[in-house]
Amino acid sequence: MANIISDETIEYVGILAKLELSGEEKEKAKEDMGRMLDYIDKLNELDTSGVEPMSHVFPVNNVFREDVVTNGDDSENTLKNAPQRKDNAFMVPKTVE
């Protein structure tokens, strides 16, 4: 394990994550973080000079449909439920002084 994580780093990460770790949990976290960094170092050894950057491993196309109004303006029907209405809108009691 080439990447050695210090106790200060674990304390700092714990503060950032708002975690209270016991001594045993801190040691386990140090080992886990070291293994993660070792794996990243291993990935950095790969030659990616001929690989085009991508955001996803599969081709992603826009799957959204066109936004088309199908039911029209039904405001008159909606306003039938209003206890009071004024100028084609719901009228409610004033709540702010």
Coordinates of N, CA and C in Angstrom, one line a residue:
M1 N 0.9 -1.2 0.0 CA 0.0 0.0 0.0 C 0.9 1.2 0.0
A2 N 1.0 1.9 -1.2 CA 1.9 3.0 -1.3 C 1.3 4.3 -0.7
N3 N 0.0 4.4 -0.8 CA -0.7 5.6 -0.3 C -1.0 5.4 1.2
I4 N -0.4 6.2 2.0 CA -0.6 6.1 3.5 C -1.4 7.3 3.9
I5 N -2.5 7.1 4.5 CA -3.4 8.1 4.9 C -3.1 8.5 6.4
S6 N -2.9 9.8 6.7 CA -2.6 10.2 8.0 C -3.8 10.2 8.9
D7 N -3.6 10.2 10.2 CA -4.7 10.4 11.2 C -5.4 11.7 11.0
E8 N -4.6 12.8 10.7 CA -5.2 14.1 10.5 C -6.1 14.1 9.3
T9 N -5.8 13.4 8.2 CA -6.7 13.3 7.1 C -8.0 12.6 7.4
I10 N -7.9 11.6 8.1 CA -9.1 10.9 8.6 C -10.0 11.7 9.5
E11 N -9.3 12.5 10.4 CA -10.1 13.4 11.2 C -10.8 14.5 10.4
Y12 N -10.1 15.0 9.4 CA -10.6 16.1 8.6 C -11.8 15.6 7.7
V13 N -11.6 14.4 7.1 CA -12.7 13.8 6.4 C -13.9 13.5 7.3
G14 N -13.7 13.0 8.5 CA -14.7 12.8 9.4 C -15.5 14.1 9.8
I15 N -14.8 15.2 9.9 CA -15.4 16.5 10.2 C -16.2 16.9 9.0
L16 N -15.7 16.8 7.8 CA -16.4 17.2 6.6 C -17.7 16.3 6.4
A17 N -17.6 15.0 6.7 CA -18.7 14.1 6.5 C -19.6 14.1 7.8
K18 N -19.3 14.9 8.8 CA -20.0 15.0 10.0 C -20.2 13.6 10.6
L19 N -19.1 12.9 10.7 CA -19.1 11.5 11.3 C -18.3 11.5 12.6
E20 N -18.7 10.8 13.5 CA -17.9 10.5 14.7 C -17.4 9.1 14.6
L21 N -16.1 8.9 14.4 CA -15.6 7.6 14.2 C -14.8 7.1 15.4
S22 N -15.0 5.8 15.8 CA -14.2 5.3 16.8 C -12.8 5.0 16.3
G23 N -11.9 4.6 17.2 CA -10.5 4.3 16.8 C -10.4 3.2 15.8
E24 N -11.3 2.2 16.0 CA -11.3 1.0 15.1 C -11.8 1.5 13.7
E25 N -12.9 2.3 13.7 CA -13.4 2.8 12.5 C -12.5 3.7 11.7
K26 N -11.7 4.5 12.5 CA -10.7 5.3 11.8 C -9.6 4.5 11.1
E27 N -9.2 3.4 11.8 CA -8.2 2.5 11.2 C -8.7 1.9 9.9
K28 N -9.9 1.4 10.0 CA -10.6 0.7 8.9 C -10.7 1.7 7.7
A29 N -11.1 3.0 8.0 CA -11.3 4.0 7.0 C -9.9 4.3 6.4
K30 N -8.8 4.4 7.2 CA -7.5 4.6 6.6 C -7.1 3.5 5.6
E31 N -7.4 2.3 6.0 CA -7.1 1.2 5.1 C -7.9 1.3 3.8
D32 N -9.2 1.5 3.9 CA -10.1 1.6 2.8 C -9.6 2.8 1.8
M33 N -9.4 3.9 2.4 CA -8.9 5.1 1.6 C -7.6 4.8 0.9
G34 N -6.7 4.1 1.6 CA -5.4 3.8 1.0 C -5.6 2.8 -0.2
R35 N -6.5 1.8 0.0 CA -6.8 0.9 -1.1 C -7.4 1.6 -2.3
M36 N -8.3 2.6 -2.0 CA -8.9 3.4 -3.1 C -7.9 4.2 -3.9
L37 N -7.0 4.8 -3.1 CA -5.9 5.6 -3.8 C -5.0 4.7 -4.6
D38 N -4.7 3.5 -4.1 CA -3.8 2.6 -4.8 C -4.5 2.2 -6.1
Y39 N -5.8 2.0 -6.1 CA -6.5 1.6 -7.3 C -6.5 2.7 -8.3
I40 N -6.7 4.0 -7.8 CA -6.6 5.1 -8.7 C -5.2 5.2 -9.4
D41 N -4.2 5.0 -8.5 CA -2.8 5.0 -9.1 C -2.7 3.9 -10.2
K42 N -3.3 2.7 -10.0 CA -3.2 1.7 -10.9 C -3.9 2.1 -12.2
L43 N -5.1 2.8 -12.1 CA -5.8 3.3 -13.3 C -5.0 4.3 -14.0
N44 N -4.2 5.1 -13.3 CA -3.4 6.2 -13.9 C -2.2 5.6 -14.7
E45 N -1.9 4.3 -14.5 CA -0.8 3.7 -15.3 C -1.3 3.4 -16.7
L46 N -2.6 3.3 -17.0 CA -3.1 3.0 -18.3 C -2.8 4.1 -19.3
D47 N -2.5 3.7 -20.5 CA -2.3 4.6 -21.6 C -3.6 4.9 -22.3
T48 N -4.1 6.2 -22.0 CA -5.4 6.6 -22.6 C -5.2 7.7 -23.6
S49 N -4.0 7.7 -24.2 CA -3.8 8.8 -25.2 C -4.7 8.7 -26.4
G50 N -5.0 7.5 -26.8 CA -5.9 7.3 -28.0 C -7.3 7.2 -27.7
V51 N -7.8 7.4 -26.5 CA -9.1 7.2 -26.1 C -9.9 8.5 -26.1
E52 N -11.0 8.6 -26.8 CA -11.7 9.8 -26.8 C -12.5 10.0 -25.5
P53 N -12.5 11.2 -24.9 CA -13.2 11.3 -23.6 C -14.7 11.1 -23.9
M54 N -15.4 10.6 -22.9 CA -16.8 10.4 -23.0 C -17.5 10.6 -21.6
S55 N -18.8 10.8 -21.7 CA -19.5 11.0 -20.4 C -20.3 9.8 -20.0
H56 N -20.4 8.8 -20.9 CA -21.2 7.6 -20.6 C -20.6 6.5 -21.5
V57 N -20.7 5.3 -21.0 CA -20.1 4.2 -21.8 C -21.0 3.7 -22.9
F58 N -22.3 4.1 -22.8 CA -23.3 3.8 -23.9 C -23.7 5.0 -24.6
P59 N -24.0 5.0 -25.9 CA -24.5 6.2 -26.6 C -25.8 6.6 -25.9
V60 N -25.9 7.9 -25.6 CA -27.1 8.4 -24.9 C -27.7 9.4 -25.9
N61 N -29.0 9.2 -26.2 CA -29.7 10.1 -27.0 C -30.8 10.8 -26.2
N62 N -31.3 11.9 -26.6 CA -32.4 12.6 -25.9 C -33.6 11.8 -26.0
V63 N -34.2 11.4 -24.9 CA -35.4 10.5 -24.9 C -36.6 11.3 -24.5
F64 N -36.5 12.6 -24.4 CA -37.7 13.4 -24.1 C -38.6 13.6 -25.3
R65 N -39.9 13.7 -25.0 CA -40.8 13.9 -26.1 C -41.1 15.4 -26.2
E66 N -41.6 15.8 -27.3 CA -42.0 17.2 -27.5 C -43.1 17.6 -26.5
D67 N -43.0 18.8 -26.0 CA -43.9 19.3 -25.0 C -45.1 19.9 -25.8
V68 N -46.2 19.1 -25.9 CA -47.4 19.5 -26.7 C -48.6 19.5 -25.8
V69 N -49.3 20.6 -25.8 CA -50.5 20.8 -25.0 C -51.6 19.9 -25.6
T70 N -52.2 19.0 -24.8 CA -53.2 18.2 -25.4 C -54.6 18.4 -24.8
N71 N -54.7 19.1 -23.6 CA -56.0 19.3 -23.0 C -56.4 20.7 -23.1
G72 N -55.7 21.6 -23.6 CA -56.1 23.0 -23.7 C -56.2 23.7 -22.4
D73 N -56.9 24.9 -22.5 CA -57.1 25.7 -21.3 C -58.4 25.3 -20.6
D74 N -58.3 24.7 -19.5 CA -59.5 24.3 -18.7 C -59.7 25.1 -17.5
S75 N -59.3 26.4 -17.6 CA -59.4 27.2 -16.4 C -60.8 27.5 -15.9
E76 N -61.7 27.6 -16.9 CA -63.1 27.9 -16.5 C -63.7 26.7 -15.6
N77 N -63.3 25.5 -16.1 CA -63.8 24.3 -15.3 C -63.1 24.2 -13.9
T78 N -61.8 24.6 -13.9 CA -61.1 24.6 -12.6 C -61.7 25.7 -11.7
L79 N -62.0 26.8 -12.2 CA -62.6 27.9 -11.3 C -64.0 27.6 -10.8
K80 N -64.6 26.6 -11.3 CA -65.9 26.2 -10.7 C -65.8 25.7 -9.3
N81 N -64.6 25.2 -8.9 CA -64.3 24.8 -7.6 C -64.0 25.9 -6.6
A82 N -63.8 27.1 -7.1 CA -63.4 28.2 -6.3 C -64.5 28.7 -5.4
P83 N -64.3 28.9 -4.1 CA -65.4 29.4 -3.2 C -65.7 30.9 -3.7
Q84 N -64.7 31.6 -4.1 CA -64.9 33.0 -4.6 C -63.9 33.2 -5.7
R85 N -64.3 34.0 -6.7 CA -63.4 34.2 -7.8 C -63.4 35.7 -8.2
K86 N -62.3 36.2 -8.8 CA -62.3 37.5 -9.2 C -61.3 37.6 -10.4
D87 N -61.8 38.2 -11.5 CA -61.0 38.3 -12.7 C -60.4 37.0 -13.2
N88 N -61.2 36.0 -13.3 CA -60.7 34.7 -13.8 C -59.6 34.1 -12.9
A89 N -59.7 34.3 -11.6 CA -58.7 33.7 -10.7 C -59.4 33.4 -9.4
F90 N -58.7 32.5 -8.6 CA -59.2 32.2 -7.2 C -59.0 33.5 -6.3
M91 N -60.0 33.8 -5.5 CA -59.9 34.9 -4.6 C -59.8 34.2 -3.2
V92 N -58.8 34.6 -2.4 CA -58.5 34.0 -1.1 C -58.3 35.1 -0.1
P93 N -58.5 34.8 1.2 CA -58.3 35.9 2.2 C -56.8 36.3 2.2
K94 N -56.6 37.6 2.5 CA -55.3 38.1 2.7 C -54.6 37.4 3.8
T95 N -53.3 37.0 3.6 CA -52.6 36.3 4.7 C -51.4 37.1 5.2
V96 N -51.0 38.1 4.5 CA -49.9 38.9 4.9 C -50.3 40.4 5.2
E97 N -49.9 40.9 6.3 CA -50.3 42.3 6.6 C -49.3 43.3 6.0

